[in-house]
PDB file of C-alpha atoms in Angstrom:
ATOM      1  CA  ALA A 666     -29.487 253.071   0.584  1.00  0.00           C
ATOM      2  CA  TYR A 667     -27.098 250.872   2.581  1.00  0.00           C
ATOM      3  CA  LEU A 668     -29.570 250.694   5.457  1.00  0.00           C
ATOM      4  CA  PHE A 669     -32.225 249.283   3.146  1.00  0.00           C
ATOM      5  CA  ASP A 670     -29.943 246.832   1.340  1.00  0.00           C
ATOM      6  CA  GLU A 671     -31.255 243.266   1.563  1.00  0.00           C
ATOM      7  CA  GLY A 672     -27.722 242.006   2.235  1.00  0.00           C
ATOM      8  CA  VAL A 673     -27.621 244.053   5.440  1.00  0.00           C
ATOM      9  CA  PHE A 674     -30.953 242.578   6.503  1.00  0.00           C
ATOM     10  CA  ARG A 675     -29.591 239.073   5.827  1.00  0.00           C
ATOM     11  CA  THR A 676     -26.564 239.834   8.003  1.00  0.00           C
ATOM     12  CA  LEU A 677     -28.829 241.138  10.765  1.00  0.00           C
ATOM     13  CA  ARG A 678     -30.934 237.961  10.551  1.00  0.00           C
ATOM     14  CA  VAL A 679     -27.784 235.864  11.036  1.00  0.00           C
ATOM     15  CA  LEU A 680     -26.632 237.963  13.958  1.00  0.00           C
ATOM     16  CA  ASN A 681     -30.115 237.905  15.494  1.00  0.00           C
ATOM     17  CA  SER A 682     -29.897 234.109  15.517  1.00  0.00           C
ATOM     18  CA  LEU A 683     -26.297 233.736  16.582  1.00  0.00           C
ATOM     19  CA  ILE A 684     -25.945 236.474  19.220  1.00  0.00           C
ATOM     20  CA  PRO A 685     -28.159 234.625  21.747  1.00  0.00           C
ATOM     21  CA  MET A 686     -26.122 231.506  21.046  1.00  0.00           C
ATOM     22  CA  ALA A 687     -22.862 233.412  21.638  1.00  0.00           C
ATOM     23  CA  ALA A 688     -24.176 235.094  24.801  1.00  0.00           C
ATOM     24  CA  ASP A 689     -25.213 231.705  26.169  1.00  0.00           C
ATOM     25  CA  TYR A 690     -21.721 230.391  25.370  1.00  0.00           C
ATOM     26  CA  TRP A 691     -19.927 233.235  27.164  1.00  0.00           C
ATOM     27  CA  ARG A 692     -22.197 232.869  30.222  1.00  0.00           C
ATOM     28  CA  LEU A 693     -21.412 229.175  30.242  1.00  0.00           C
ATOM     29  CA  MET A 694     -17.660 229.781  29.945  1.00  0.00           C
ATOM     30  CA  LEU A 695     -17.736 232.180  32.894  1.00  0.00           C
ATOM     31  CA  ARG A 696     -19.745 229.720  34.961  1.00  0.00           C
ATOM     32  CA  ILE A 697     -17.554 226.668  34.268  1.00  0.00           C
ATOM     33  CA  SER A 698     -14.095 228.257  34.030  1.00  0.00           C
ATOM     34  CA  ASN A 699     -12.971 227.010  37.460  1.00  0.00           C
ATOM     35  CA  LEU A 700     -14.682 223.625  37.348  1.00  0.00           C
ATOM     36  CA  PRO A 701     -12.905 220.302  36.733  1.00  0.00           C
ATOM     37  CA  GLU A 702     -12.215 219.346  33.109  1.00  0.00           C
ATOM     38  CA  GLU A 703     -14.781 216.540  33.120  1.00  0.00           C
ATOM     39  CA  VAL A 704     -17.538 218.898  34.277  1.00  0.00           C
ATOM     40  CA  ARG A 705     -16.525 221.558  31.726  1.00  0.00           C
ATOM     41  CA  ARG A 706     -16.602 218.985  28.938  1.00  0.00           C
ATOM     42  CA  ARG A 707     -20.046 217.733  30.037  1.00  0.00           C
ATOM     43  CA  GLU A 708     -21.418 221.297  30.216  1.00  0.00           C
ATOM     44  CA  LEU A 709     -19.986 222.168  26.783  1.00  0.00           C
ATOM     45  CA  ASP A 710     -21.484 218.995  25.329  1.00  0.00           C
ATOM     46  CA  ALA A 711     -24.889 220.001  26.735  1.00  0.00           C
ATOM     47  CA  TYR A 712     -24.472 223.503  25.276  1.00  0.00           C
ATOM     48  CA  HIS A 713     -23.617 222.125  21.822  1.00  0.00           C
ATOM     49  CA  HIS A 714     -26.570 219.746  21.964  1.00  0.00           C
ATOM     50  CA  LYS A 715     -28.900 222.608  22.935  1.00  0.00           C
ATOM     51  CA  TRP A 716     -27.796 224.833  20.030  1.00  0.00           C
ATOM     52  CA  ARG A 717     -26.989 222.144  17.439  1.00  0.00           C
ATOM     53  CA  ASP A 718     -29.847 222.996  15.069  1.00  0.00           C
ATOM     54  CA  GLU A 719     -29.520 226.799  15.117  1.00  0.00           C
ATOM     55  CA  PRO A 720     -26.859 226.989  12.351  1.00  0.00           C
ATOM     56  CA  LEU A 721     -28.973 224.623  10.237  1.00  0.00           C
ATOM     57  CA  ARG A 722     -32.035 226.804  10.763  1.00  0.00           C
ATOM     58  CA  VAL A 723     -30.070 229.884   9.642  1.00  0.00           C
ATOM     59  CA  CYS A 724     -28.754 228.062   6.561  1.00  0.00           C
ATOM     60  CA  LEU A 725     -32.214 226.891   5.529  1.00  0.00           C
ATOM     61  CA  ASP A 726     -33.749 230.287   6.224  1.00  0.00           C
ATOM     62  CA  LEU A 727     -31.231 232.247   4.154  1.00  0.00           C
ATOM     63  CA  ARG A 728     -30.299 229.540   1.614  1.00  0.00           C
ATOM     64  CA  GLY A 729     -27.702 230.248  -1.085  1.00  0.00           C
ATOM     65  CA  PHE A 730     -24.158 230.599   0.172  1.00  0.00           C
ATOM     66  CA  TYR A 731     -25.234 229.777   3.732  1.00  0.00           C
ATOM     67  CA  VAL A 732     -26.277 226.316   2.564  1.00  0.00           C
ATOM     68  CA  LYS A 733     -22.928 225.886   0.793  1.00  0.00           C
ATOM     69  CA  VAL A 734     -21.034 226.853   3.966  1.00  0.00           C
ATOM     70  CA  GLY A 735     -23.244 224.511   6.002  1.00  0.00           C
ATOM     71  CA  GLN A 736     -22.339 221.701   3.601  1.00  0.00           C
ATOM     72  CA  LEU A 737     -18.646 222.495   3.957  1.00  0.00           C
ATOM     73  CA  CYS A 738     -18.885 222.642   7.750  1.00  0.00           C
ATOM     74  CA  ALA A 739     -20.720 219.314   7.900  1.00  0.00           C
ATOM     75  CA  GLY A 740     -17.821 217.664   6.113  1.00  0.00           C
ATOM     76  CA  PHE A 741     -15.011 219.643   7.722  1.00  0.00           C
ATOM     77  CA  PRO A 742     -12.375 217.255   9.089  1.00  0.00           C
ATOM     78  CA  GLY A 743     -10.881 217.598  12.543  1.00  0.00           C
ATOM     79  CA  ASP A 744     -11.953 219.830  15.376  1.00  0.00           C
ATOM     80  CA  GLY A 745     -13.104 222.846  13.400  1.00  0.00           C
ATOM     81  CA  LEU A 746     -16.698 222.310  14.455  1.00  0.00           C
ATOM     82  CA  PRO A 747     -18.153 220.250  17.314  1.00  0.00           C
ATOM     83  CA  ALA A 748     -19.844 216.991  16.270  1.00  0.00           C
ATOM     84  CA  PRO A 749     -23.456 217.980  17.126  1.00  0.00           C
ATOM     85  CA  TYR A 750     -23.339 220.841  14.592  1.00  0.00           C
ATOM     86  CA  LYS A 751     -21.726 218.655  11.930  1.00  0.00           C
ATOM     87  CA  GLU A 752     -24.398 216.026  12.467  1.00  0.00           C
ATOM     88  CA  SER A 753     -27.217 218.571  12.231  1.00  0.00           C
ATOM     89  CA  LEU A 754     -25.750 220.187   9.103  1.00  0.00           C
ATOM     90  CA  LYS A 755     -25.395 216.838   7.293  1.00  0.00           C
ATOM     91  CA  VAL A 756     -28.934 217.245   5.992  1.00  0.00           C
ATOM     92  CA  LEU A 757     -27.482 219.950   3.738  1.00  0.00           C
ATOM     93  CA  GLN A 758     -25.134 217.403   2.162  1.00  0.00           C
ATOM     94  CA  GLU A 759     -27.689 214.676   1.789  1.00  0.00           C
ATOM     95  CA  ASN A 760     -31.073 216.257   1.278  1.00  0.00           C
ATOM     96  CA  VAL A 761     -31.414 220.022   0.911  1.00  0.00           C
ATOM     97  CA  PRO A 762     -35.126 220.784   1.105  1.00  0.00           C
ATOM     98  CA  PRO A 763     -36.325 222.022  -2.299  1.00  0.00           C
ATOM     99  CA  GLN A 764     -38.045 225.316  -3.013  1.00  0.00           C
ATOM    100  CA  PRO A 765     -41.775 225.139  -3.778  1.00  0.00           C
ATOM    101  CA  PHE A 766     -42.573 224.297  -7.386  1.00  0.00           C
ATOM    102  CA  ALA A 767     -44.587 227.490  -7.862  1.00  0.00           C
ATOM    103  CA  ARG A 768     -41.417 229.501  -7.150  1.00  0.00           C
ATOM    104  CA  ILE A 769     -39.289 227.334  -9.448  1.00  0.00           C
ATOM    105  CA  LYS A 770     -41.879 227.654 -12.223  1.00  0.00           C
ATOM    106  CA  ALA A 771     -41.890 231.451 -11.877  1.00  0.00           C
ATOM    107  CA  ILE A 772     -38.070 231.594 -11.989  1.00  0.00           C
ATOM    108  CA  ALA A 773     -37.870 229.321 -15.059  1.00  0.00           C
ATOM    109  CA  GLU A 774     -40.601 231.216 -16.897  1.00  0.00           C
ATOM    110  CA  ALA A 775     -38.947 234.560 -16.150  1.00  0.00           C
ATOM    111  CA  GLU A 776     -35.626 233.252 -17.482  1.00  0.00           C
ATOM    112  CA  MET A 777     -37.166 231.743 -20.631  1.00  0.00           C
ATOM    113  CA  GLY A 778     -39.578 234.601 -21.224  1.00  0.00           C
ATOM    114  CA  CYS A 779     -42.488 232.229 -21.781  1.00  0.00           C
ATOM    115  CA  ALA A 780     -44.688 229.687 -20.030  1.00  0.00           C
ATOM    116  CA  LEU A 781     -43.214 226.264 -19.206  1.00  0.00           C
ATOM    117  CA  GLU A 782     -45.916 224.706 -21.368  1.00  0.00           C
ATOM    118  CA  ASP A 783     -44.561 226.560 -24.403  1.00  0.00           C
ATOM    119  CA  VAL A 784     -41.257 224.686 -24.133  1.00  0.00           C
ATOM    120  CA  PHE A 785     -42.055 221.490 -22.261  1.00  0.00           C
ATOM    121  CA  ALA A 786     -44.738 218.868 -22.766  1.00  0.00           C
ATOM    122  CA  GLU A 787     -44.075 217.748 -19.183  1.00  0.00           C
ATOM    123  CA  PHE A 788     -42.160 219.323 -16.321  1.00  0.00           C
ATOM    124  CA  GLU A 789     -41.979 217.320 -13.090  1.00  0.00           C
ATOM    125  CA  GLY A 790     -42.871 219.376 -10.028  1.00  0.00           C
ATOM    126  CA  VAL A 791     -40.842 217.181  -7.687  1.00  0.00           C
ATOM    127  CA  PRO A 792     -37.135 217.882  -8.240  1.00  0.00           C
ATOM    128  CA  LEU A 793     -34.521 215.213  -8.810  1.00  0.00           C
ATOM    129  CA  GLY A 794     -32.431 217.116  -6.302  1.00  0.00           C
ATOM    130  CA  ALA A 795     -31.898 220.442  -4.621  1.00  0.00           C
ATOM    131  CA  ALA A 796     -28.646 222.104  -3.634  1.00  0.00           C
ATOM    132  CA  SER A 797     -27.284 225.377  -2.341  1.00  0.00           C
ATOM    133  CA  ILE A 798     -27.835 227.446  -5.474  1.00  0.00           C
ATOM    134  CA  GLY A 799     -30.624 225.686  -7.319  1.00  0.00           C
ATOM    135  CA  GLN A 800     -32.496 222.510  -8.044  1.00  0.00           C
ATOM    136  CA  VAL A 801     -32.892 220.081 -10.912  1.00  0.00           C
ATOM    137  CA  HIS A 802     -36.129 218.892 -12.522  1.00  0.00           C
ATOM    138  CA  ARG A 803     -36.816 216.233 -15.126  1.00  0.00           C
ATOM    139  CA  ALA A 804     -38.816 217.456 -18.117  1.00  0.00           C
ATOM    140  CA  ARG A 805     -39.874 216.352 -21.592  1.00  0.00           C
ATOM    141  CA  LEU A 806     -39.771 218.579 -24.639  1.00  0.00           C
ATOM    142  CA  HIS A 807     -42.650 218.654 -27.118  1.00  0.00           C
ATOM    143  CA  ASP A 808     -40.632 216.480 -29.533  1.00  0.00           C
ATOM    144  CA  GLY A 809     -40.414 213.767 -26.836  1.00  0.00           C
ATOM    145  CA  THR A 810     -36.811 214.385 -25.778  1.00  0.00           C
ATOM    146  CA  THR A 811     -36.292 213.892 -22.054  1.00  0.00           C
ATOM    147  CA  VAL A 812     -34.176 216.650 -20.501  1.00  0.00           C
ATOM    148  CA  VAL A 813     -32.974 217.763 -17.116  1.00  0.00           C
ATOM    149  CA  VAL A 814     -33.528 221.420 -16.238  1.00  0.00           C
ATOM    150  CA  LYS A 815     -31.372 223.133 -13.622  1.00  0.00           C
ATOM    151  CA  VAL A 816     -33.024 226.193 -12.120  1.00  0.00           C
ATOM    152  CA  GLN A 817     -30.720 228.567 -10.243  1.00  0.00           C
ATOM    153  CA  TYR A 818     -32.151 230.545  -7.357  1.00  0.00           C
ATOM    154  CA  PRO A 819     -31.785 234.172  -8.524  1.00  0.00           C
ATOM    155  CA  GLU A 820     -30.806 235.605  -5.143  1.00  0.00           C
ATOM    156  CA  CYS A 821     -27.662 233.451  -4.844  1.00  0.00           C
ATOM    157  CA  GLU A 822     -25.421 235.587  -6.984  1.00  0.00           C
ATOM    158  CA  LYS A 823     -26.989 238.800  -5.725  1.00  0.00           C
ATOM    159  CA  HIS A 824     -26.236 238.035  -2.065  1.00  0.00           C
ATOM    160  CA  PHE A 825     -22.930 236.198  -2.406  1.00  0.00           C
ATOM    161  CA  ARG A 826     -20.498 238.999  -1.459  1.00  0.00           C
ATOM    162  CA  MET A 827     -22.342 240.232   1.637  1.00  0.00           C
ATOM    163  CA  ASP A 828     -23.099 236.681   2.794  1.00  0.00           C
ATOM    164  CA  PHE A 829     -19.449 235.754   2.298  1.00  0.00           C
ATOM    165  CA  ALA A 830     -18.237 238.754   4.322  1.00  0.00           C
ATOM    166  CA  THR A 831     -20.703 237.961   7.100  1.00  0.00           C
ATOM    167  CA  ILE A 832     -19.623 234.335   7.339  1.00  0.00           C
ATOM    168  CA  VAL A 833     -15.909 235.232   7.318  1.00  0.00           C
ATOM    169  CA  MET A 834     -16.547 237.657  10.195  1.00  0.00           C
ATOM    170  CA  ILE A 835     -18.406 234.966  12.158  1.00  0.00           C
ATOM    171  CA  PHE A 836     -15.687 232.367  11.547  1.00  0.00           C
ATOM    172  CA  HIS A 837     -13.018 234.818  12.714  1.00  0.00           C
ATOM    173  CA  LEU A 838     -14.968 235.172  15.957  1.00  0.00           C
ATOM    174  CA  VAL A 839     -15.978 231.539  16.424  1.00  0.00           C
ATOM    175  CA  ASN A 840     -13.090 229.472  15.065  1.00  0.00           C
ATOM    176  CA  GLU A 841     -10.443 230.771  12.676  1.00  0.00           C
ATOM    177  CA  VAL A 842      -9.590 227.199  11.647  1.00  0.00           C
ATOM    178  CA  LEU A 843     -12.661 227.411   9.391  1.00  0.00           C
ATOM    179  CA  VAL A 844     -11.536 230.566   7.532  1.00  0.00           C
ATOM    180  CA  PRO A 845      -9.229 228.749   5.033  1.00  0.00           C
ATOM    181  CA  VAL A 846     -12.237 226.700   3.913  1.00  0.00           C
ATOM    182  CA  LEU A 847     -13.947 229.942   2.894  1.00  0.00           C
ATOM    183  CA  ASP A 848     -10.807 231.232   1.216  1.00  0.00           C
ATOM    184  CA  ALA A 849     -10.852 228.108  -0.986  1.00  0.00           C
ATOM    185  CA  VAL A 850     -14.499 228.714  -1.885  1.00  0.00           C
ATOM    186  CA  GLN A 851     -13.826 232.355  -2.773  1.00  0.00           C
ATOM    187  CA  VAL A 852     -10.979 231.381  -5.120  1.00  0.00           C
ATOM    188  CA  ARG A 853     -13.357 229.112  -7.082  1.00  0.00           C
ATOM    189  CA  GLN A 854     -16.063 231.784  -7.455  1.00  0.00           C
TER     190      GLN A 854
END
């Protein structure tokens, strides 16, 4: 059953994206190890620029806790993460792309056990905002009351533990300075 667990597939998707990035990094480090500091810095800057959007792509592909970690990394102070990655990940702090309305409608209807139209006279398809675990829509009840409806993505809770373990493993390999950030997130969950 473990081999068919979706959490394992999510971990493999992360590794499939990040292993080429890591291999490229180690090749670069071997190639520049004996070069002057200025050249090493320039080569590392080029590497970071080349791969800057890969962590963002992974976060948007897998959503949930990966988006939350991307948000944390974008705002992480100091040298925990090179600037090109922080800059790329800022979109997760400012404007997480929403899920399609058809998906949100299906989630809301499954939770309520009825059609949206049974509860709401209007339900705006364009969200007020989207975040790591859900998105918010303006709606109007049949009695005219305007409400805000937060719809949680159902897979967030389901995948949290495996996603968390995967990210901790990656941070231990990439930069342990980032691990305390995750420890703080785990305490709040």
